[in-house]
Amino acid sequence: MTSSPPGASETDLGRKRRARKIGRVLAETHPDAHCELDHTNALELAVATILSAQCTDKKVNEVTPKLFARYPNAAAYAGADRAEMEELIRPTGFYRNKTDSLLKLGQALLDRYDGRVPGRLVHLVTLPGIGRKTANVILGNAFDVPGITVDTHFQRLVHRWRLTTETDPVKIEHAIGALYEKRDWTMLSHRIIFHGRRVCHARKPACGSCTLAKLCPSYGTGPTEPTAAVKLLKGPRARDLAVAAGVDPELVPAQAVAAEVP
């Protein structure tokens, strides 16, 4: 007699317990989880997050050192030359729209908040270029205010784990928030996003080399044979991830370790 897969006919309490276990395993699996957008203050993080739309964090981090040096405060963004800014951020894509957002952001901060990025969600979401997801990134990482960041990786994984059936990002945020302690929200978001970028990929998750295999109702979406799955791990800690999943790290190819996380 085979046991039921995780999540089958699950009570609300059972789901919360499984969610908490997932959270604990993710903490062990990704001790290096953090915001992957380089920044030193709230304004830099707001700008980097706006630039990250439809762009990798790595590319954003290549662009922002010159941008941050050129525009150190809200007044600098508000008074920036559009053509110069467009050229600086061109590699991130959609640079005209992003430039428009940054110019308007700088002006809005000057007009409403004395040039400072506010530390409350209700204020952040009124700013140009900043939606709820971006606001939660800023709150969690620049102000130490717990927040859940529902990006594409986060949505995909919580659905695969069947922690919620909601599809609206705000409803997902509230549904997942109810399963975890508020103090854990920011780091949970980082760990889920790390897992989505390095292990649980959209097209072919590394099921056979995943530390969450026993807790995941979607186990088998990707290859379950460790020798095949381990090749799908990505990033500089790919061999550590293999060890955590009980798989021989020597099976991880060099290109997987060198691979850029999405």
PDB file of C-alpha atoms in Angstrom:
ATOM      1  CA  MET A   1       0.000   0.000   0.000  1.00  0.00           C
ATOM      2  CA  THR A   2       1.461   3.320  -1.094  1.00  0.00           C
ATOM      3  CA  SER A   3       1.221   6.415   1.063  1.00  0.00           C
ATOM      4  CA  SER A   4      -0.636   9.472  -0.140  1.00  0.00           C
ATOM      5  CA  PRO A   5       1.482  12.271  -1.635  1.00  0.00           C
ATOM      6  CA  PRO A   6       2.075  15.389   0.493  1.00  0.00           C
ATOM      7  CA  GLY A   7      -0.868  17.759   0.293  1.00  0.00           C
ATOM      8  CA  ALA A   8      -3.474  15.087  -0.500  1.00  0.00           C
ATOM      9  CA  SER A   9      -6.714  15.703   1.442  1.00  0.00           C
ATOM     10  CA  GLU A  10      -4.775  18.025   3.702  1.00  0.00           C
ATOM     11  CA  THR A  11      -6.352  19.911   6.595  1.00  0.00           C
ATOM     12  CA  ASP A  12      -5.549  23.568   7.155  1.00  0.00           C
ATOM     13  CA  LEU A  13      -3.467  22.602  10.186  1.00  0.00           C
ATOM     14  CA  GLY A  14      -1.683  19.913   8.191  1.00  0.00           C
ATOM     15  CA  ARG A  15      -0.874  22.425   5.469  1.00  0.00           C
ATOM     16  CA  LYS A  16       0.514  24.883   7.997  1.00  0.00           C
ATOM     17  CA  ARG A  17       2.687  22.199   9.577  1.00  0.00           C
ATOM     18  CA  ARG A  18       4.007  21.110   6.172  1.00  0.00           C
ATOM     19  CA  ALA A  19       4.618  24.740   5.223  1.00  0.00           C
ATOM     20  CA  ARG A  20       6.641  25.270   8.398  1.00  0.00           C
ATOM     21  CA  LYS A  21       8.683  22.136   7.629  1.00  0.00           C
ATOM     22  CA  ILE A  22       9.336  23.448   4.132  1.00  0.00           C
ATOM     23  CA  GLY A  23      10.501  26.711   5.666  1.00  0.00           C
ATOM     24  CA  ARG A  24      12.906  24.925   8.015  1.00  0.00           C
ATOM     25  CA  VAL A  25      14.364  22.788   5.216  1.00  0.00           C
ATOM     26  CA  LEU A  26      14.812  25.853   2.994  1.00  0.00           C
ATOM     27  CA  ALA A  27      16.693  27.599   5.815  1.00  0.00           C
ATOM     28  CA  GLU A  28      19.108  24.651   5.967  1.00  0.00           C
ATOM     29  CA  THR A  29      19.354  24.341   2.180  1.00  0.00           C
ATOM     30  CA  HIS A  30      20.000  28.020   1.450  1.00  0.00           C
ATOM     31  CA  PRO A  31      21.912  29.563   4.369  1.00  0.00           C
ATOM     32  CA  ASP A  32      23.252  32.140   1.914  1.00  0.00           C
ATOM     33  CA  ALA A  33      19.812  33.434   0.848  1.00  0.00           C
ATOM     34  CA  HIS A  34      19.667  37.224   0.577  1.00  0.00           C
ATOM     35  CA  CYS A  35      18.450  40.031  -1.656  1.00  0.00           C
ATOM     36  CA  GLU A  36      20.500  39.607  -4.825  1.00  0.00           C
ATOM     37  CA  LEU A  37      20.191  43.245  -5.873  1.00  0.00           C
ATOM     38  CA  ASP A  38      23.268  45.157  -4.672  1.00  0.00           C
ATOM     39  CA  HIS A  39      22.396  48.273  -2.663  1.00  0.00           C
ATOM     40  CA  THR A  40      23.505  50.301   0.358  1.00  0.00           C
ATOM     41  CA  ASN A  41      20.302  52.221   1.125  1.00  0.00           C
ATOM     42  CA  ALA A  42      16.558  52.319   0.472  1.00  0.00           C
ATOM     43  CA  LEU A  43      16.791  54.588  -2.580  1.00  0.00           C
ATOM     44  CA  GLU A  44      19.361  52.367  -4.265  1.00  0.00           C
ATOM     45  CA  LEU A  45      17.220  49.316  -3.587  1.00  0.00           C
ATOM     46  CA  ALA A  46      14.115  51.032  -4.965  1.00  0.00           C
ATOM     47  CA  VAL A  47      15.989  51.972  -8.140  1.00  0.00           C
ATOM     48  CA  ALA A  48      17.538  48.509  -8.537  1.00  0.00           C
ATOM     49  CA  THR A  49      14.164  46.836  -8.079  1.00  0.00           C
ATOM     50  CA  ILE A  50      12.585  49.040 -10.752  1.00  0.00           C
ATOM     51  CA  LEU A  51      15.435  48.126 -13.117  1.00  0.00           C
ATOM     52  CA  SER A  52      15.026  44.409 -12.362  1.00  0.00           C
ATOM     53  CA  ALA A  53      11.711  44.156 -14.229  1.00  0.00           C
ATOM     54  CA  GLN A  54      12.235  41.721 -17.142  1.00  0.00           C
ATOM     55  CA  CYS A  55      15.962  41.685 -16.354  1.00  0.00           C
ATOM     56  CA  THR A  56      18.334  39.479 -14.350  1.00  0.00           C
ATOM     57  CA  ASP A  57      19.689  40.705 -11.034  1.00  0.00           C
ATOM     58  CA  LYS A  58      23.202  40.095 -12.354  1.00  0.00           C
ATOM     59  CA  LYS A  59      22.676  42.529 -15.231  1.00  0.00           C
ATOM     60  CA  VAL A  60      21.144  45.110 -12.893  1.00  0.00           C
ATOM     61  CA  ASN A  61      24.154  44.821 -10.592  1.00  0.00           C
ATOM     62  CA  GLU A  62      26.449  45.472 -13.544  1.00  0.00           C
ATOM     63  CA  VAL A  63      24.625  48.695 -14.337  1.00  0.00           C
ATOM     64  CA  THR A  64      23.913  50.187 -10.908  1.00  0.00           C
ATOM     65  CA  PRO A  65      27.434  51.139  -9.679  1.00  0.00           C
ATOM     66  CA  LYS A  66      27.748  53.890 -12.309  1.00  0.00           C
ATOM     67  CA  LEU A  67      24.090  54.828 -11.930  1.00  0.00           C
ATOM     68  CA  PHE A  68      24.292  55.150  -8.148  1.00  0.00           C
ATOM     69  CA  ALA A  69      27.490  57.193  -8.388  1.00  0.00           C
ATOM     70  CA  ARG A  70      25.895  59.532 -10.941  1.00  0.00           C
ATOM     71  CA  TYR A  71      22.601  59.911  -9.055  1.00  0.00           C
ATOM     72  CA  PRO A  72      23.242  59.732  -5.294  1.00  0.00           C
ATOM     73  CA  ASN A  73      19.897  61.139  -4.126  1.00  0.00           C
ATOM     74  CA  ALA A  74      16.310  61.846  -5.112  1.00  0.00           C
ATOM     75  CA  ALA A  75      17.135  65.345  -6.346  1.00  0.00           C
ATOM     76  CA  ALA A  76      19.697  63.919  -8.745  1.00  0.00           C
ATOM     77  CA  TYR A  77      17.117  61.534 -10.231  1.00  0.00           C
ATOM     78  CA  ALA A  78      14.503  64.286 -10.462  1.00  0.00           C
ATOM     79  CA  GLY A  79      16.892  66.593 -12.320  1.00  0.00           C
ATOM     80  CA  ALA A  80      18.573  63.948 -14.489  1.00  0.00           C
ATOM     81  CA  ASP A  81      19.080  64.315 -18.214  1.00  0.00           C
ATOM     82  CA  ARG A  82      16.756  61.753 -19.786  1.00  0.00           C
ATOM     83  CA  ALA A  83      19.090  60.778 -22.635  1.00  0.00           C
ATOM     84  CA  GLU A  84      22.040  60.278 -20.289  1.00  0.00           C
ATOM     85  CA  MET A  85      20.016  58.117 -17.910  1.00  0.00           C
ATOM     86  CA  GLU A  86      18.564  56.054 -20.758  1.00  0.00           C
ATOM     87  CA  GLU A  87      22.058  55.283 -21.976  1.00  0.00           C
ATOM     88  CA  LEU A  88      23.206  54.213 -18.512  1.00  0.00           C
ATOM     89  CA  ILE A  89      20.324  51.793 -17.960  1.00  0.00           C
ATOM     90  CA  ARG A  90      19.874  50.634 -21.573  1.00  0.00           C
ATOM     91  CA  PRO A  91      21.347  47.140 -20.865  1.00  0.00           C
ATOM     92  CA  THR A  92      18.472  46.376 -18.455  1.00  0.00           C
ATOM     93  CA  GLY A  93      15.862  46.606 -21.228  1.00  0.00           C
ATOM     94  CA  PHE A  94      12.692  48.718 -21.424  1.00  0.00           C
ATOM     95  CA  TYR A  95      15.023  51.585 -20.612  1.00  0.00           C
ATOM     96  CA  ARG A  96      12.682  54.363 -21.771  1.00  0.00           C
ATOM     97  CA  ASN A  97       9.881  53.267 -19.440  1.00  0.00           C
ATOM     98  CA  LYS A  98      12.331  52.666 -16.612  1.00  0.00           C
ATOM     99  CA  THR A  99      13.916  56.086 -17.098  1.00  0.00           C
ATOM    100  CA  ASP A 100      10.466  57.646 -16.940  1.00  0.00           C
ATOM    101  CA  SER A 101       9.793  55.826 -13.655  1.00  0.00           C
ATOM    102  CA  LEU A 102      13.108  56.893 -12.128  1.00  0.00           C
ATOM    103  CA  LEU A 103      12.674  60.567 -13.088  1.00  0.00           C
ATOM    104  CA  LYS A 104       9.150  60.593 -11.655  1.00  0.00           C
ATOM    105  CA  LEU A 105      10.253  58.663  -8.558  1.00  0.00           C
ATOM    106  CA  GLY A 106      12.908  61.249  -7.777  1.00  0.00           C
ATOM    107  CA  GLN A 107      10.423  64.087  -8.158  1.00  0.00           C
ATOM    108  CA  ALA A 108       7.733  62.356  -6.086  1.00  0.00           C
ATOM    109  CA  LEU A 109      10.201  61.721  -3.257  1.00  0.00           C
ATOM    110  CA  LEU A 110      11.188  65.398  -3.290  1.00  0.00           C
ATOM    111  CA  ASP A 111       7.608  66.632  -3.411  1.00  0.00           C
ATOM    112  CA  ARG A 112       6.127  64.314  -0.794  1.00  0.00           C
ATOM    113  CA  TYR A 113       8.833  62.840   1.435  1.00  0.00           C
ATOM    114  CA  ASP A 114      11.681  65.378   1.619  1.00  0.00           C
ATOM    115  CA  GLY A 115      13.693  63.235  -0.794  1.00  0.00           C
ATOM    116  CA  ARG A 116      13.593  60.137   1.405  1.00  0.00           C
ATOM    117  CA  VAL A 117      12.106  56.753   0.625  1.00  0.00           C
ATOM    118  CA  PRO A 118       9.193  56.184   3.043  1.00  0.00           C
ATOM    119  CA  GLY A 119       9.167  53.093   5.233  1.00  0.00           C
ATOM    120  CA  ARG A 120       5.476  52.218   5.030  1.00  0.00           C
ATOM    121  CA  LEU A 121       3.720  50.072   2.454  1.00  0.00           C
ATOM    122  CA  VAL A 122       0.773  52.455   2.127  1.00  0.00           C
ATOM    123  CA  HIS A 123       3.159  55.241   1.052  1.00  0.00           C
ATOM    124  CA  LEU A 124       5.541  53.183  -1.066  1.00  0.00           C
ATOM    125  CA  VAL A 125       2.836  51.837  -3.379  1.00  0.00           C
ATOM    126  CA  THR A 126       1.832  55.387  -4.344  1.00  0.00           C
ATOM    127  CA  LEU A 127       5.275  56.095  -5.810  1.00  0.00           C
ATOM    128  CA  PRO A 128       6.011  55.851  -9.562  1.00  0.00           C
ATOM    129  CA  GLY A 129       7.397  52.458 -10.585  1.00  0.00           C
ATOM    130  CA  ILE A 130       6.752  50.854  -7.196  1.00  0.00           C
ATOM    131  CA  GLY A 131       4.049  48.234  -6.852  1.00  0.00           C
ATOM    132  CA  ARG A 132       3.300  46.022  -3.896  1.00  0.00           C
ATOM    133  CA  LYS A 133       6.013  43.463  -4.739  1.00  0.00           C
ATOM    134  CA  THR A 134       8.697  46.155  -5.005  1.00  0.00           C
ATOM    135  CA  ALA A 135       7.421  47.807  -1.831  1.00  0.00           C
ATOM    136  CA  ASN A 136       7.779  44.555   0.112  1.00  0.00           C
ATOM    137  CA  VAL A 137      11.340  44.129  -1.180  1.00  0.00           C
ATOM    138  CA  ILE A 138      12.199  47.628   0.033  1.00  0.00           C
ATOM    139  CA  LEU A 139      10.480  47.197   3.400  1.00  0.00           C
ATOM    140  CA  GLY A 140      12.053  43.832   4.133  1.00  0.00           C
ATOM    141  CA  ASN A 141      15.587  44.642   3.057  1.00  0.00           C
ATOM    142  CA  ALA A 142      16.020  48.356   3.697  1.00  0.00           C
ATOM    143  CA  PHE A 143      13.738  48.882   6.712  1.00  0.00           C
ATOM    144  CA  ASP A 144      13.689  45.443   8.354  1.00  0.00           C
ATOM    145  CA  VAL A 145       9.890  45.387   8.118  1.00  0.00           C
ATOM    146  CA  PRO A 146       8.711  41.828   7.358  1.00  0.00           C
ATOM    147  CA  GLY A 147       7.259  41.409   3.886  1.00  0.00           C
ATOM    148  CA  ILE A 148       6.508  38.659   1.377  1.00  0.00           C
ATOM    149  CA  THR A 149       7.814  39.130  -2.157  1.00  0.00           C
ATOM    150  CA  VAL A 150       5.555  37.372  -4.641  1.00  0.00           C
ATOM    151  CA  ASP A 151       7.632  37.177  -7.817  1.00  0.00           C
ATOM    152  CA  THR A 152       7.344  34.543 -10.559  1.00  0.00           C
ATOM    153  CA  HIS A 153       9.582  32.066  -8.699  1.00  0.00           C
ATOM    154  CA  PHE A 154       7.614  32.490  -5.484  1.00  0.00           C
ATOM    155  CA  GLN A 155       4.281  31.976  -7.250  1.00  0.00           C
ATOM    156  CA  ARG A 156       5.493  28.876  -9.072  1.00  0.00           C
ATOM    157  CA  LEU A 157       6.865  27.183  -5.965  1.00  0.00           C
ATOM    158  CA  VAL A 158       3.984  27.821  -3.582  1.00  0.00           C
ATOM    159  CA  HIS A 159       1.656  26.424  -6.247  1.00  0.00           C
ATOM    160  CA  ARG A 160       3.849  23.353  -6.743  1.00  0.00           C
ATOM    161  CA  TRP A 161       3.853  22.828  -3.004  1.00  0.00           C
ATOM    162  CA  ARG A 162       0.053  23.331  -2.993  1.00  0.00           C
ATOM    163  CA  LEU A 163       0.240  25.821  -0.180  1.00  0.00           C
ATOM    164  CA  THR A 164      -2.372  27.962  -1.942  1.00  0.00           C
ATOM    165  CA  THR A 165      -4.573  27.860  -5.028  1.00  0.00           C
ATOM    166  CA  GLU A 166      -4.753  31.653  -5.253  1.00  0.00           C
ATOM    167  CA  THR A 167      -3.441  33.220  -8.452  1.00  0.00           C
ATOM    168  CA  ASP A 168      -3.648  36.914  -7.593  1.00  0.00           C
ATOM    169  CA  PRO A 169      -0.289  38.039  -6.136  1.00  0.00           C
ATOM    170  CA  VAL A 170      -1.882  39.970  -3.267  1.00  0.00           C
ATOM    171  CA  LYS A 171      -4.063  36.997  -2.326  1.00  0.00           C
ATOM    172  CA  ILE A 172      -1.020  34.706  -2.554  1.00  0.00           C
ATOM    173  CA  GLU A 173       0.869  37.069  -0.252  1.00  0.00           C
ATOM    174  CA  HIS A 174      -1.880  36.946   2.356  1.00  0.00           C
ATOM    175  CA  ALA A 175      -2.414  33.176   2.040  1.00  0.00           C
ATOM    176  CA  ILE A 176       1.280  32.365   2.522  1.00  0.00           C
ATOM    177  CA  GLY A 177       1.662  35.003   5.214  1.00  0.00           C
ATOM    178  CA  ALA A 178      -0.981  33.196   7.249  1.00  0.00           C
ATOM    179  CA  LEU A 179       1.110  30.004   7.250  1.00  0.00           C
ATOM    180  CA  TYR A 180       4.281  31.528   8.689  1.00  0.00           C
ATOM    181  CA  GLU A 181       5.355  33.768  11.546  1.00  0.00           C
ATOM    182  CA  LYS A 182       5.500  37.376  10.391  1.00  0.00           C
ATOM    183  CA  ARG A 183       9.100  37.730  11.520  1.00  0.00           C
ATOM    184  CA  ASP A 184      10.079  35.043   8.977  1.00  0.00           C
ATOM    185  CA  TRP A 185       8.412  36.558   5.907  1.00  0.00           C
ATOM    186  CA  THR A 186      11.389  38.403   4.412  1.00  0.00           C
ATOM    187  CA  MET A 187      13.890  35.565   4.719  1.00  0.00           C
ATOM    188  CA  LEU A 188      11.277  33.023   3.626  1.00  0.00           C
ATOM    189  CA  SER A 189      10.828  35.042   0.426  1.00  0.00           C
ATOM    190  CA  HIS A 190      14.580  35.042  -0.219  1.00  0.00           C
ATOM    191  CA  ARG A 191      14.856  31.302   0.382  1.00  0.00           C
ATOM    192  CA  ILE A 192      11.923  30.427  -1.859  1.00  0.00           C
ATOM    193  CA  ILE A 193      13.304  32.638  -4.644  1.00  0.00           C
ATOM    194  CA  PHE A 194      16.772  31.116  -4.190  1.00  0.00           C
ATOM    195  CA  HIS A 195      15.250  27.633  -4.442  1.00  0.00           C
ATOM    196  CA  GLY A 196      13.300  28.584  -7.546  1.00  0.00           C
ATOM    197  CA  ARG A 197      16.390  29.947  -9.266  1.00  0.00           C
ATOM    198  CA  ARG A 198      18.745  27.144  -8.322  1.00  0.00           C
ATOM    199  CA  VAL A 199      16.684  23.955  -7.928  1.00  0.00           C
ATOM    200  CA  CYS A 200      12.974  24.169  -8.730  1.00  0.00           C
ATOM    201  CA  HIS A 201      13.154  25.544 -12.264  1.00  0.00           C
ATOM    202  CA  ALA A 202      10.078  26.411 -14.293  1.00  0.00           C
ATOM    203  CA  ARG A 203      10.496  23.905 -17.117  1.00  0.00           C
ATOM    204  CA  LYS A 204      12.541  21.153 -15.536  1.00  0.00           C
ATOM    205  CA  PRO A 205      12.900  21.136 -11.746  1.00  0.00           C
ATOM    206  CA  ALA A 206      15.694  19.072 -10.203  1.00  0.00           C
ATOM    207  CA  CYS A 207      13.269  16.811  -8.293  1.00  0.00           C
ATOM    208  CA  GLY A 208      15.755  13.993  -7.720  1.00  0.00           C
ATOM    209  CA  SER A 209      18.243  16.405  -6.121  1.00  0.00           C
ATOM    210  CA  CYS A 210      15.828  18.478  -4.057  1.00  0.00           C
ATOM    211  CA  THR A 211      15.814  18.653  -0.264  1.00  0.00           C
ATOM    212  CA  LEU A 212      12.026  19.132  -0.336  1.00  0.00           C
ATOM    213  CA  ALA A 213      11.260  15.911  -2.238  1.00  0.00           C
ATOM    214  CA  LYS A 214       9.387  14.305   0.675  1.00  0.00           C
ATOM    215  CA  LEU A 215       7.305  17.417   1.307  1.00  0.00           C
ATOM    216  CA  CYS A 216       6.417  18.279  -2.286  1.00  0.00           C
ATOM    217  CA  PRO A 217       3.129  17.151  -3.896  1.00  0.00           C
ATOM    218  CA  SER A 218       4.612  17.921  -7.332  1.00  0.00           C
ATOM    219  CA  TYR A 219       7.615  15.614  -6.937  1.00  0.00           C
ATOM    220  CA  GLY A 220       8.144  14.020 -10.340  1.00  0.00           C
ATOM    221  CA  THR A 221       7.471  17.153 -12.390  1.00  0.00           C
ATOM    222  CA  GLY A 222      11.163  16.991 -13.233  1.00  0.00           C
ATOM    223  CA  PRO A 223      13.555  14.015 -13.373  1.00  0.00           C
ATOM    224  CA  THR A 224      13.621  11.983 -10.168  1.00  0.00           C
ATOM    225  CA  GLU A 225      16.768  10.003 -10.975  1.00  0.00           C
ATOM    226  CA  PRO A 226      19.534  11.769  -9.000  1.00  0.00           C
ATOM    227  CA  THR A 227      22.141  11.365 -11.732  1.00  0.00           C
ATOM    228  CA  ALA A 228      19.899  13.285 -14.141  1.00  0.00           C
ATOM    229  CA  ALA A 229      18.449  15.771 -11.655  1.00  0.00           C
ATOM    230  CA  VAL A 230      21.774  16.807 -10.172  1.00  0.00           C
ATOM    231  CA  LYS A 231      22.829  18.231 -13.543  1.00  0.00           C
ATOM    232  CA  LEU A 232      19.955  20.708 -13.295  1.00  0.00           C
ATOM    233  CA  LEU A 233      21.223  22.378 -10.123  1.00  0.00           C
ATOM    234  CA  LYS A 234      22.613  25.846 -10.747  1.00  0.00           C
ATOM    235  CA  GLY A 235      24.959  28.331  -9.140  1.00  0.00           C
ATOM    236  CA  PRO A 236      28.196  28.424  -7.144  1.00  0.00           C
ATOM    237  CA  ARG A 237      26.684  26.273  -4.364  1.00  0.00           C
ATOM    238  CA  ALA A 238      25.345  23.591  -6.720  1.00  0.00           C
ATOM    239  CA  ARG A 239      27.575  20.922  -5.157  1.00  0.00           C
ATOM    240  CA  ASP A 240      26.502  21.955  -1.644  1.00  0.00           C
ATOM    241  CA  LEU A 241      22.880  21.658  -2.770  1.00  0.00           C
ATOM    242  CA  ALA A 242      23.601  18.147  -4.025  1.00  0.00           C
ATOM    243  CA  VAL A 243      25.120  17.170  -0.664  1.00  0.00           C
ATOM    244  CA  ALA A 244      22.100  18.587   1.171  1.00  0.00           C
ATOM    245  CA  ALA A 245      19.842  16.386  -0.966  1.00  0.00           C
ATOM    246  CA  GLY A 246      21.993  13.299  -0.324  1.00  0.00           C
ATOM    247  CA  VAL A 247      23.429  13.172  -3.834  1.00  0.00           C
ATOM    248  CA  ASP A 248      27.092  12.716  -4.766  1.00  0.00           C
ATOM    249  CA  PRO A 249      28.417  16.259  -5.432  1.00  0.00           C
ATOM    250  CA  GLU A 250      30.928  14.847  -7.908  1.00  0.00           C
ATOM    251  CA  LEU A 251      27.981  14.304 -10.257  1.00  0.00           C
ATOM    252  CA  VAL A 252      27.452  18.064 -10.535  1.00  0.00           C
ATOM    253  CA  PRO A 253      29.041  19.232 -13.794  1.00  0.00           C
ATOM    254  CA  ALA A 254      31.351  22.241 -13.793  1.00  0.00           C
ATOM    255  CA  GLN A 255      28.970  24.155 -16.066  1.00  0.00           C
ATOM    256  CA  ALA A 256      26.210  23.845 -13.464  1.00  0.00           C
ATOM    257  CA  VAL A 257      28.424  25.504 -10.833  1.00  0.00           C
ATOM    258  CA  ALA A 258      29.329  28.252 -13.307  1.00  0.00           C
ATOM    259  CA  ALA A 259      25.767  28.666 -14.579  1.00  0.00           C
ATOM    260  CA  GLU A 260      24.081  32.031 -14.157  1.00  0.00           C
ATOM    261  CA  VAL A 261      20.967  31.746 -11.999  1.00  0.00           C
ATOM    262  CA  PRO A 262      17.850  33.049 -13.773  1.00  0.00           C
TER     263      PRO A 262
END
